[in-house]
PDB file of C-alpha atoms in Angstrom:
ATOM      1  CA  MET A  55    -151.099 212.605 -94.305  1.00  0.00           C
ATOM      2  CA  GLY A  56    -151.145 211.886 -90.535  1.00  0.00           C
ATOM      3  CA  LEU A  57    -148.079 209.965 -88.793  1.00  0.00           C
ATOM      4  CA  THR A  58    -150.174 207.140 -88.125  1.00  0.00           C
ATOM      5  CA  GLN A  59    -151.171 206.475 -91.842  1.00  0.00           C
ATOM      6  CA  GLN A  60    -147.341 207.111 -92.555  1.00  0.00           C
ATOM      7  CA  LEU A  61    -146.744 204.410 -90.414  1.00  0.00           C
ATOM      8  CA  PHE A  62    -149.099 201.711 -91.354  1.00  0.00           C
ATOM      9  CA  GLU A  63    -148.065 202.600 -95.073  1.00  0.00           C
ATOM     10  CA  TYR A  64    -144.278 202.208 -94.570  1.00  0.00           C
ATOM     11  CA  ILE A  65    -145.249 198.687 -92.757  1.00  0.00           C
ATOM     12  CA  ASN A  66    -147.480 197.880 -96.017  1.00  0.00           C
ATOM     13  CA  TYR A  67    -144.556 198.737 -97.877  1.00  0.00           C
ATOM     14  CA  VAL A  68    -142.152 196.604 -95.866  1.00  0.00           C
ATOM     15  CA  ASP A  69    -144.586 193.797 -95.818  1.00  0.00           C
ATOM     16  CA  SER A  70    -144.543 193.881 -99.663  1.00  0.00           C
ATOM     17  CA  LEU A  71    -140.940 193.125 -99.613  1.00  0.00           C
ATOM     18  CA  SER A  72    -141.416 189.731 -98.187  1.00  0.00           C
ATOM     19  CA  ASP A  73    -140.506 186.584 -99.990  1.00  0.00           C
ATOM     20  CA  PRO A  74    -143.517 184.988-101.772  1.00  0.00           C
ATOM     21  CA  LEU A  75    -142.788 181.137-100.743  1.00  0.00           C
ATOM     22  CA  THR A  76    -143.398 181.979 -97.304  1.00  0.00           C
ATOM     23  CA  LYS A  77    -146.333 184.262 -97.846  1.00  0.00           C
ATOM     24  CA  GLY A  78    -149.559 182.831 -96.089  1.00  0.00           C
ATOM     25  CA  TRP A  79    -147.963 180.335 -93.960  1.00  0.00           C
ATOM     26  CA  PHE A  80    -149.120 180.037 -90.219  1.00  0.00           C
ATOM     27  CA  LEU A  81    -148.178 183.153 -88.461  1.00  0.00           C
ATOM     28  CA  VAL A  82    -145.451 184.326 -91.106  1.00  0.00           C
ATOM     29  CA  ASP A  83    -147.750 187.361 -92.119  1.00  0.00           C
ATOM     30  CA  ASN A  84    -149.425 188.816 -88.816  1.00  0.00           C
ATOM     31  CA  ILE A  85    -146.919 191.070 -87.934  1.00  0.00           C
ATOM     32  CA  TYR A  86    -149.598 192.754 -85.360  1.00  0.00           C
ATOM     33  CA  PHE A  87    -150.133 189.087 -83.886  1.00  0.00           C
ATOM     34  CA  ILE A  88    -146.348 188.967 -83.108  1.00  0.00           C
ATOM     35  CA  GLY A  89    -146.430 191.980 -81.219  1.00  0.00           C
ATOM     36  CA  PHE A  90    -149.003 191.389 -79.200  1.00  0.00           C
ATOM     37  CA  ILE A  91    -147.379 187.973 -77.934  1.00  0.00           C
ATOM     38  CA  GLY A  92    -144.240 189.903 -77.541  1.00  0.00           C
ATOM     39  CA  ASN A  93    -145.928 192.528 -75.137  1.00  0.00           C
ATOM     40  CA  LEU A  94    -147.781 189.965 -73.546  1.00  0.00           C
ATOM     41  CA  TYR A  95    -144.610 188.054 -72.475  1.00  0.00           C
ATOM     42  CA  LEU A  96    -143.199 191.223 -71.299  1.00  0.00           C
ATOM     43  CA  LEU A  97    -146.397 191.720 -68.751  1.00  0.00           C
ATOM     44  CA  MET A  98    -146.357 187.875 -68.081  1.00  0.00           C
ATOM     45  CA  VAL A  99    -142.650 188.568 -67.134  1.00  0.00           C
ATOM     46  CA  PHE A 100    -142.946 191.517 -64.713  1.00  0.00           C
ATOM     47  CA  ALA A 101    -146.366 190.440 -63.333  1.00  0.00           C
ATOM     48  CA  GLY A 102    -145.870 186.944 -62.987  1.00  0.00           C
ATOM     49  CA  PRO A 103    -143.533 186.858 -59.717  1.00  0.00           C
ATOM     50  CA  THR A 104    -145.962 189.584 -58.099  1.00  0.00           C
ATOM     51  CA  ILE A 105    -148.890 187.167 -58.778  1.00  0.00           C
ATOM     52  CA  MET A 106    -146.733 183.760 -57.273  1.00  0.00           C
ATOM     53  CA  LYS A 107    -145.187 185.825 -54.357  1.00  0.00           C
ATOM     54  CA  ASP A 108    -147.465 184.408 -51.955  1.00  0.00           C
ATOM     55  CA  GLN A 109    -148.455 181.142 -54.007  1.00  0.00           C
ATOM     56  CA  LYS A 110    -146.478 177.852 -53.244  1.00  0.00           C
ATOM     57  CA  PRO A 111    -143.644 176.991 -56.021  1.00  0.00           C
ATOM     58  CA  PHE A 112    -145.186 174.319 -58.337  1.00  0.00           C
ATOM     59  CA  ALA A 113    -143.231 171.026 -58.862  1.00  0.00           C
ATOM     60  CA  LEU A 114    -142.949 170.498 -62.585  1.00  0.00           C
ATOM     61  CA  LYS A 115    -140.071 167.997 -62.663  1.00  0.00           C
ATOM     62  CA  ASN A 116    -141.703 165.334 -64.884  1.00  0.00           C
ATOM     63  CA  LEU A 117    -143.022 168.242 -67.078  1.00  0.00           C
ATOM     64  CA  ILE A 118    -139.649 169.957 -67.677  1.00  0.00           C
ATOM     65  CA  LEU A 119    -137.971 166.921 -68.266  1.00  0.00           C
ATOM     66  CA  PHE A 120    -139.995 166.356 -71.318  1.00  0.00           C
ATOM     67  CA  TYR A 121    -139.860 169.569 -72.362  1.00  0.00           C
ATOM     68  CA  ASN A 122    -136.305 169.912 -72.327  1.00  0.00           C
ATOM     69  CA  PHE A 123    -135.444 166.797 -74.190  1.00  0.00           C
ATOM     70  CA  THR A 124    -137.937 167.186 -76.446  1.00  0.00           C
ATOM     71  CA  MET A 125    -136.840 170.855 -77.439  1.00  0.00           C
ATOM     72  CA  SER A 126    -133.222 169.325 -77.863  1.00  0.00           C
ATOM     73  CA  ALA A 127    -134.509 167.108 -80.352  1.00  0.00           C
ATOM     74  CA  THR A 128    -136.680 169.247 -82.139  1.00  0.00           C
ATOM     75  CA  ASN A 129    -133.766 171.500 -82.378  1.00  0.00           C
ATOM     76  CA  ALA A 130    -131.809 168.322 -83.637  1.00  0.00           C
ATOM     77  CA  TYR A 131    -133.995 167.855 -86.512  1.00  0.00           C
ATOM     78  CA  ILE A 132    -134.085 171.350 -87.741  1.00  0.00           C
ATOM     79  CA  CYS A 133    -130.273 171.430 -87.420  1.00  0.00           C
ATOM     80  CA  TYR A 134    -130.097 168.485 -89.614  1.00  0.00           C
ATOM     81  CA  GLU A 135    -132.967 169.601 -91.969  1.00  0.00           C
ATOM     82  CA  LEU A 136    -130.878 173.046 -92.312  1.00  0.00           C
ATOM     83  CA  TYR A 137    -127.729 171.248 -93.176  1.00  0.00           C
ATOM     84  CA  HIS A 138    -129.538 168.359 -95.475  1.00  0.00           C
ATOM     85  CA  ARG A 139    -131.155 170.961 -97.895  1.00  0.00           C
ATOM     86  CA  ALA A 140    -128.334 173.409 -98.252  1.00  0.00           C
ATOM     87  CA  SER A 141    -126.035 170.619 -99.094  1.00  0.00           C
ATOM     88  CA  LEU A 142    -128.750 169.342-101.757  1.00  0.00           C
ATOM     89  CA  LEU A 143    -129.002 173.108-103.098  1.00  0.00           C
ATOM     90  CA  ASN A 144    -124.771 173.369-103.199  1.00  0.00           C
ATOM     91  CA  PHE A 145    -124.760 175.929-100.560  1.00  0.00           C
ATOM     92  CA  THR A 146    -121.644 176.593 -98.533  1.00  0.00           C
ATOM     93  CA  TRP A 147    -120.826 178.635 -95.556  1.00  0.00           C
ATOM     94  CA  PHE A 148    -120.166 181.519 -97.568  1.00  0.00           C
ATOM     95  CA  CYS A 149    -122.445 181.421-100.743  1.00  0.00           C
ATOM     96  CA  THR A 150    -126.019 180.558-100.935  1.00  0.00           C
ATOM     97  CA  PRO A 151    -127.445 181.684-104.677  1.00  0.00           C
ATOM     98  CA  LEU A 152    -131.181 181.230-104.612  1.00  0.00           C
ATOM     99  CA  PRO A 153    -132.161 177.962-106.070  1.00  0.00           C
ATOM    100  CA  ALA A 154    -134.705 177.378-108.942  1.00  0.00           C
ATOM    101  CA  GLU A 155    -138.484 178.389-108.220  1.00  0.00           C
ATOM    102  CA  ASN A 156    -139.685 175.137-108.511  1.00  0.00           C
ATOM    103  CA  ASP A 157    -136.578 173.287-106.605  1.00  0.00           C
ATOM    104  CA  PRO A 158    -138.277 171.092-103.710  1.00  0.00           C
ATOM    105  CA  ASN A 159    -135.308 171.112-101.379  1.00  0.00           C
ATOM    106  CA  GLY A 160    -135.898 175.221-101.701  1.00  0.00           C
ATOM    107  CA  VAL A 161    -139.431 174.576-100.337  1.00  0.00           C
ATOM    108  CA  LEU A 162    -138.045 172.009 -97.566  1.00  0.00           C
ATOM    109  CA  LEU A 163    -135.279 174.562 -96.168  1.00  0.00           C
ATOM    110  CA  ALA A 164    -138.008 177.350 -96.241  1.00  0.00           C
ATOM    111  CA  ARG A 165    -139.963 175.049 -93.584  1.00  0.00           C
ATOM    112  CA  ALA A 166    -137.319 174.040 -91.587  1.00  0.00           C
ATOM    113  CA  THR A 167    -136.756 178.048 -91.411  1.00  0.00           C
ATOM    114  CA  TRP A 168    -140.493 178.300 -90.841  1.00  0.00           C
ATOM    115  CA  LEU A 169    -140.332 175.569 -87.618  1.00  0.00           C
ATOM    116  CA  TYR A 170    -137.242 177.403 -86.258  1.00  0.00           C
ATOM    117  CA  PHE A 171    -139.709 180.531 -85.818  1.00  0.00           C
ATOM    118  CA  LEU A 172    -142.290 178.450 -84.439  1.00  0.00           C
ATOM    119  CA  THR A 173    -140.208 177.299 -81.799  1.00  0.00           C
ATOM    120  CA  LYS A 174    -139.318 180.738 -80.472  1.00  0.00           C
ATOM    121  CA  PHE A 175    -143.028 180.650 -79.301  1.00  0.00           C
ATOM    122  CA  ILE A 176    -142.666 177.390 -77.619  1.00  0.00           C
ATOM    123  CA  GLU A 177    -139.233 178.631 -75.715  1.00  0.00           C
ATOM    124  CA  LEU A 178    -141.416 181.288 -73.911  1.00  0.00           C
ATOM    125  CA  LEU A 179    -142.410 178.203 -71.754  1.00  0.00           C
ATOM    126  CA  ASP A 180    -138.824 178.609 -70.406  1.00  0.00           C
ATOM    127  CA  SER A 181    -139.837 182.016 -68.476  1.00  0.00           C
ATOM    128  CA  VAL A 182    -143.350 180.290 -67.681  1.00  0.00           C
ATOM    129  CA  PHE A 183    -141.621 177.476 -65.532  1.00  0.00           C
ATOM    130  CA  PHE A 184    -138.862 180.017 -63.619  1.00  0.00           C
ATOM    131  CA  ILE A 185    -142.243 181.911 -62.469  1.00  0.00           C
ATOM    132  CA  LEU A 186    -144.155 179.024 -61.819  1.00  0.00           C
ATOM    133  CA  ARG A 187    -141.345 177.508 -59.774  1.00  0.00           C
ATOM    134  CA  LYS A 188    -140.395 180.950 -58.417  1.00  0.00           C
ATOM    135  CA  LYS A 189    -137.025 180.949 -59.995  1.00  0.00           C
ATOM    136  CA  ASN A 190    -137.095 184.469 -60.160  1.00  0.00           C
ATOM    137  CA  ASN A 191    -133.208 184.887 -60.172  1.00  0.00           C
ATOM    138  CA  GLN A 192    -133.309 183.022 -63.578  1.00  0.00           C
ATOM    139  CA  LEU A 193    -135.543 186.180 -65.052  1.00  0.00           C
ATOM    140  CA  SER A 194    -132.410 188.103 -65.836  1.00  0.00           C
ATOM    141  CA  GLY A 195    -132.471 191.022 -68.596  1.00  0.00           C
ATOM    142  CA  LEU A 196    -130.494 188.647 -70.900  1.00  0.00           C
ATOM    143  CA  HIS A 197    -132.967 185.932 -70.794  1.00  0.00           C
ATOM    144  CA  VAL A 198    -136.025 188.429 -71.323  1.00  0.00           C
ATOM    145  CA  TYR A 199    -134.384 190.133 -73.955  1.00  0.00           C
ATOM    146  CA  HIS A 200    -133.212 186.901 -75.857  1.00  0.00           C
ATOM    147  CA  HIS A 201    -136.872 185.338 -75.866  1.00  0.00           C
ATOM    148  CA  ALA A 202    -138.501 188.579 -76.405  1.00  0.00           C
ATOM    149  CA  SER A 203    -136.417 189.743 -79.332  1.00  0.00           C
ATOM    150  CA  MET A 204    -135.897 186.255 -81.072  1.00  0.00           C
ATOM    151  CA  LEU A 205    -139.751 186.578 -82.198  1.00  0.00           C
ATOM    152  CA  GLY A 206    -139.210 189.276 -84.112  1.00  0.00           C
ATOM    153  CA  TYR A 207    -135.972 188.336 -85.413  1.00  0.00           C
ATOM    154  CA  SER A 208    -136.937 184.691 -86.468  1.00  0.00           C
ATOM    155  CA  MET A 209    -140.240 186.279 -88.332  1.00  0.00           C
ATOM    156  CA  MET A 210    -138.000 188.470 -89.830  1.00  0.00           C
ATOM    157  CA  VAL A 211    -135.939 185.934 -91.336  1.00  0.00           C
ATOM    158  CA  VAL A 212    -138.606 183.518 -92.270  1.00  0.00           C
ATOM    159  CA  LYS A 213    -140.321 186.143 -93.611  1.00  0.00           C
ATOM    160  CA  TYR A 214    -138.052 187.828 -96.009  1.00  0.00           C
ATOM    161  CA  PHE A 215    -134.950 185.173 -95.969  1.00  0.00           C
ATOM    162  CA  PRO A 216    -136.235 182.184 -95.852  1.00  0.00           C
ATOM    163  CA  ILE A 217    -133.484 180.496 -98.094  1.00  0.00           C
ATOM    164  CA  GLY A 218    -131.205 183.010 -98.313  1.00  0.00           C
ATOM    165  CA  ILE A 219    -127.661 183.717 -96.100  1.00  0.00           C
ATOM    166  CA  SER A 220    -129.863 183.462 -92.831  1.00  0.00           C
ATOM    167  CA  TYR A 221    -129.796 179.558 -93.023  1.00  0.00           C
ATOM    168  CA  THR A 222    -125.988 179.523 -91.709  1.00  0.00           C
ATOM    169  CA  PRO A 223    -126.848 181.841 -88.394  1.00  0.00           C
ATOM    170  CA  LEU A 224    -129.911 179.499 -87.990  1.00  0.00           C
ATOM    171  CA  LEU A 225    -128.022 176.242 -88.591  1.00  0.00           C
ATOM    172  CA  LEU A 226    -125.625 177.450 -85.654  1.00  0.00           C
ATOM    173  CA  ASN A 227    -128.329 178.717 -83.471  1.00  0.00           C
ATOM    174  CA  SER A 228    -130.269 175.363 -83.548  1.00  0.00           C
ATOM    175  CA  GLY A 229    -126.977 173.321 -82.858  1.00  0.00           C
ATOM    176  CA  VAL A 230    -126.449 175.394 -79.693  1.00  0.00           C
ATOM    177  CA  HIS A 231    -129.897 174.968 -78.485  1.00  0.00           C
ATOM    178  CA  VAL A 232    -129.426 171.124 -79.135  1.00  0.00           C
ATOM    179  CA  LEU A 233    -126.729 171.468 -76.356  1.00  0.00           C
ATOM    180  CA  MET A 234    -128.479 174.004 -74.336  1.00  0.00           C
ATOM    181  CA  TYR A 235    -131.796 172.156 -73.741  1.00  0.00           C
ATOM    182  CA  LEU A 236    -129.946 168.961 -73.033  1.00  0.00           C
ATOM    183  CA  TYR A 237    -128.238 170.607 -70.129  1.00  0.00           C
ATOM    184  CA  TYR A 238    -131.324 171.778 -69.151  1.00  0.00           C
ATOM    185  CA  GLY A 239    -132.982 168.388 -69.224  1.00  0.00           C
ATOM    186  CA  LEU A 240    -129.999 166.894 -67.788  1.00  0.00           C
ATOM    187  CA  SER A 241    -129.532 169.235 -64.742  1.00  0.00           C
ATOM    188  CA  ALA A 242    -133.204 168.659 -63.975  1.00  0.00           C
ATOM    189  CA  LEU A 243    -132.530 165.224 -63.254  1.00  0.00           C
ATOM    190  CA  GLY A 244    -131.429 166.093 -59.575  1.00  0.00           C
ATOM    191  CA  PRO A 245    -127.890 166.487 -57.754  1.00  0.00           C
ATOM    192  CA  ALA A 246    -126.638 163.069 -58.897  1.00  0.00           C
ATOM    193  CA  ILE A 247    -125.988 164.402 -62.272  1.00  0.00           C
ATOM    194  CA  GLN A 248    -124.655 167.530 -61.411  1.00  0.00           C
ATOM    195  CA  PRO A 249    -120.718 166.430 -61.502  1.00  0.00           C
ATOM    196  CA  TYR A 250    -121.364 165.380 -65.206  1.00  0.00           C
ATOM    197  CA  LEU A 251    -122.549 168.926 -65.960  1.00  0.00           C
ATOM    198  CA  TRP A 252    -118.948 170.559 -65.760  1.00  0.00           C
ATOM    199  CA  TRP A 253    -119.391 171.890 -69.543  1.00  0.00           C
ATOM    200  CA  LYS A 254    -122.094 174.551 -68.847  1.00  0.00           C
ATOM    201  CA  LYS A 255    -119.285 177.129 -68.739  1.00  0.00           C
ATOM    202  CA  TYR A 256    -118.257 175.792 -72.436  1.00  0.00           C
ATOM    203  CA  LEU A 257    -121.913 176.031 -73.492  1.00  0.00           C
ATOM    204  CA  THR A 258    -121.711 179.798 -72.756  1.00  0.00           C
ATOM    205  CA  MET A 259    -118.534 180.076 -74.384  1.00  0.00           C
ATOM    206  CA  ILE A 260    -120.318 178.426 -77.505  1.00  0.00           C
ATOM    207  CA  GLN A 261    -123.219 180.528 -77.413  1.00  0.00           C
ATOM    208  CA  MET A 262    -120.799 183.492 -77.887  1.00  0.00           C
ATOM    209  CA  ILE A 263    -118.755 182.121 -80.694  1.00  0.00           C
ATOM    210  CA  GLN A 264    -121.711 181.330 -82.734  1.00  0.00           C
ATOM    211  CA  PHE A 265    -122.519 185.152 -83.042  1.00  0.00           C
ATOM    212  CA  ILE A 266    -119.051 186.031 -84.117  1.00  0.00           C
ATOM    213  CA  CYS A 267    -119.198 183.047 -86.734  1.00  0.00           C
ATOM    214  CA  GLY A 268    -122.719 184.363 -87.938  1.00  0.00           C
ATOM    215  CA  MET A 269    -121.731 188.180 -88.414  1.00  0.00           C
ATOM    216  CA  THR A 270    -118.413 186.866 -90.194  1.00  0.00           C
ATOM    217  CA  ILE A 271    -120.350 184.636 -92.488  1.00  0.00           C
ATOM    218  CA  GLN A 272    -123.072 187.353 -93.587  1.00  0.00           C
ATOM    219  CA  LEU A 273    -120.127 190.070 -93.897  1.00  0.00           C
ATOM    220  CA  VAL A 274    -117.832 187.416 -96.118  1.00  0.00           C
ATOM    221  CA  SER A 275    -121.009 186.758 -98.276  1.00  0.00           C
ATOM    222  CA  GLN A 276    -121.978 190.064 -98.274  1.00  0.00           C
ATOM    223  CA  VAL A 277    -118.404 191.456 -99.638  1.00  0.00           C
ATOM    224  CA  SER A 278    -117.799 188.604-101.944  1.00  0.00           C
ATOM    225  CA  GLY A 279    -121.468 189.316-103.730  1.00  0.00           C
ATOM    226  CA  CYS A 280    -122.797 186.065-103.285  1.00  0.00           C
ATOM    227  CA  SER A 281    -125.404 186.349-100.824  1.00  0.00           C
ATOM    228  CA  MET A 282    -126.288 189.495-101.012  1.00  0.00           C
ATOM    229  CA  MET A 283    -128.881 191.154 -98.345  1.00  0.00           C
ATOM    230  CA  PRO A 284    -130.097 194.944 -98.399  1.00  0.00           C
ATOM    231  CA  PRO A 285    -127.563 196.989 -96.397  1.00  0.00           C
ATOM    232  CA  VAL A 286    -130.198 198.322 -94.048  1.00  0.00           C
ATOM    233  CA  LEU A 287    -131.157 194.598 -92.801  1.00  0.00           C
ATOM    234  CA  LEU A 288    -127.336 193.633 -92.795  1.00  0.00           C
ATOM    235  CA  ALA A 289    -127.010 196.475 -90.123  1.00  0.00           C
ATOM    236  CA  LEU A 290    -129.939 195.813 -88.192  1.00  0.00           C
ATOM    237  CA  ASN A 291    -128.644 191.984 -87.761  1.00  0.00           C
ATOM    238  CA  PHE A 292    -124.854 193.099 -86.795  1.00  0.00           C
ATOM    239  CA  VAL A 293    -126.786 195.383 -84.340  1.00  0.00           C
ATOM    240  CA  PHE A 294    -128.962 192.636 -83.243  1.00  0.00           C
ATOM    241  CA  LEU A 295    -126.215 189.722 -82.961  1.00  0.00           C
ATOM    242  CA  SER A 296    -123.650 191.983 -81.250  1.00  0.00           C
ATOM    243  CA  VAL A 297    -126.013 193.196 -78.591  1.00  0.00           C
ATOM    244  CA  PHE A 298    -126.309 189.623 -77.938  1.00  0.00           C
ATOM    245  CA  LEU A 299    -122.447 189.011 -77.968  1.00  0.00           C
ATOM    246  CA  ILE A 300    -122.091 191.756 -75.302  1.00  0.00           C
ATOM    247  CA  LEU A 301    -124.622 190.327 -73.169  1.00  0.00           C
ATOM    248  CA  PHE A 302    -123.366 187.067 -73.395  1.00  0.00           C
ATOM    249  CA  GLY A 303    -119.826 188.294 -72.601  1.00  0.00           C
ATOM    250  CA  GLN A 304    -120.898 190.171 -69.170  1.00  0.00           C
ATOM    251  CA  PHE A 305    -122.980 187.246 -68.079  1.00  0.00           C
ATOM    252  CA  TYR A 306    -119.730 185.189 -68.908  1.00  0.00           C
ATOM    253  CA  MET A 307    -117.756 187.414 -66.802  1.00  0.00           C
ATOM    254  CA  GLN A 308    -120.304 187.627 -64.043  1.00  0.00           C
ATOM    255  CA  SER A 309    -120.716 183.991 -63.586  1.00  0.00           C
ATOM    256  CA  TYR A 310    -117.097 182.184 -64.250  1.00  0.00           C
ATOM    257  CA  LYS A 311    -114.611 184.979 -63.820  1.00  0.00           C
ATOM    258  CA  LYS A 312    -115.912 185.687 -60.361  1.00  0.00           C
ATOM    259  CA  THR A 313    -116.473 182.373 -59.415  1.00  0.00           C
ATOM    260  CA  GLN A 314    -112.851 181.944 -60.414  1.00  0.00           C
ATOM    261  CA  LYS A 315    -111.318 184.525 -58.240  1.00  0.00           C
ATOM    262  CA  SER A 316    -113.579 183.278 -55.367  1.00  0.00           C
ATOM    263  CA  ASN A 317    -112.092 179.847 -55.543  1.00  0.00           C
ATOM    264  CA  GLN A 318    -108.526 181.339 -56.178  1.00  0.00           C
ATOM    265  CA  LYS A 319    -108.903 183.349 -52.898  1.00  0.00           C
ATOM    266  CA  VAL A 320    -110.220 180.338 -51.008  1.00  0.00           C
ATOM    267  CA  VAL A 321    -107.174 178.230 -52.085  1.00  0.00           C
ATOM    268  CA  LYS A 322    -104.815 180.982 -51.053  1.00  0.00           C
ATOM    269  CA  GLN A 323    -106.471 181.729 -47.861  1.00  0.00           C
ATOM    270  CA  LYS A 324    -106.186 177.583 -46.935  1.00  0.00           C
ATOM    271  CA  SER A 325    -102.631 177.659 -47.958  1.00  0.00           C
ATOM    272  CA  ASN A 326    -101.866 180.175 -45.680  1.00  0.00           C
TER     273      ASN A 326
END
């Protein structure tokens, strides 16, 4: 048996483990399409700035305002649906027993998870706008890794755990995205609003806290035996969230600690 055939057989085996509830839902089963979009995104990120090099940056203020406030509202809806349906299912932060097969709230919770998955495709527009506006400094390694990896991660969640313990990290992440896109929308209004956006620093801190909370919740749930996840997938999830925590931690140190030291140096020089 050739290596390629073994790979395809393994992919089919993993696919057979998916939750039947979301099987056949739009884009959930097409792992090859997800891979294609992911690679197309990476190609766009690396080739886009070169294509735009001799072009004038696009003025997209109104479009960006609409996009950011719409994404903030969409994530608020997802956050509400996840919390509301989980409450009706008597879920807790650390215990999410599977509901009865015919429970409509289980289906609606899965649909909220599926909508969360679909937003990860829309969020690729973040990079498109950076490229069209020639804001290439915003296309950091953290930014690109975040958008590329979330396609696969969110597909795994909706495909294998649409109504299990995964709801808690998704709830936290959706809440963070409400604030994040609200910040982006407000910052696009112009210089007049900048004095009121002092909380950007704390937004990054909240993003790091969500990863720690997500890992803690899933670990406690696993140890208690209330919300079980296959050990391999639990380990992969920990690695995934740990990488995010490290990258956001580096971003925080580079963006804010360096600025704080510079400001202290300026104050010291003025006092002398």
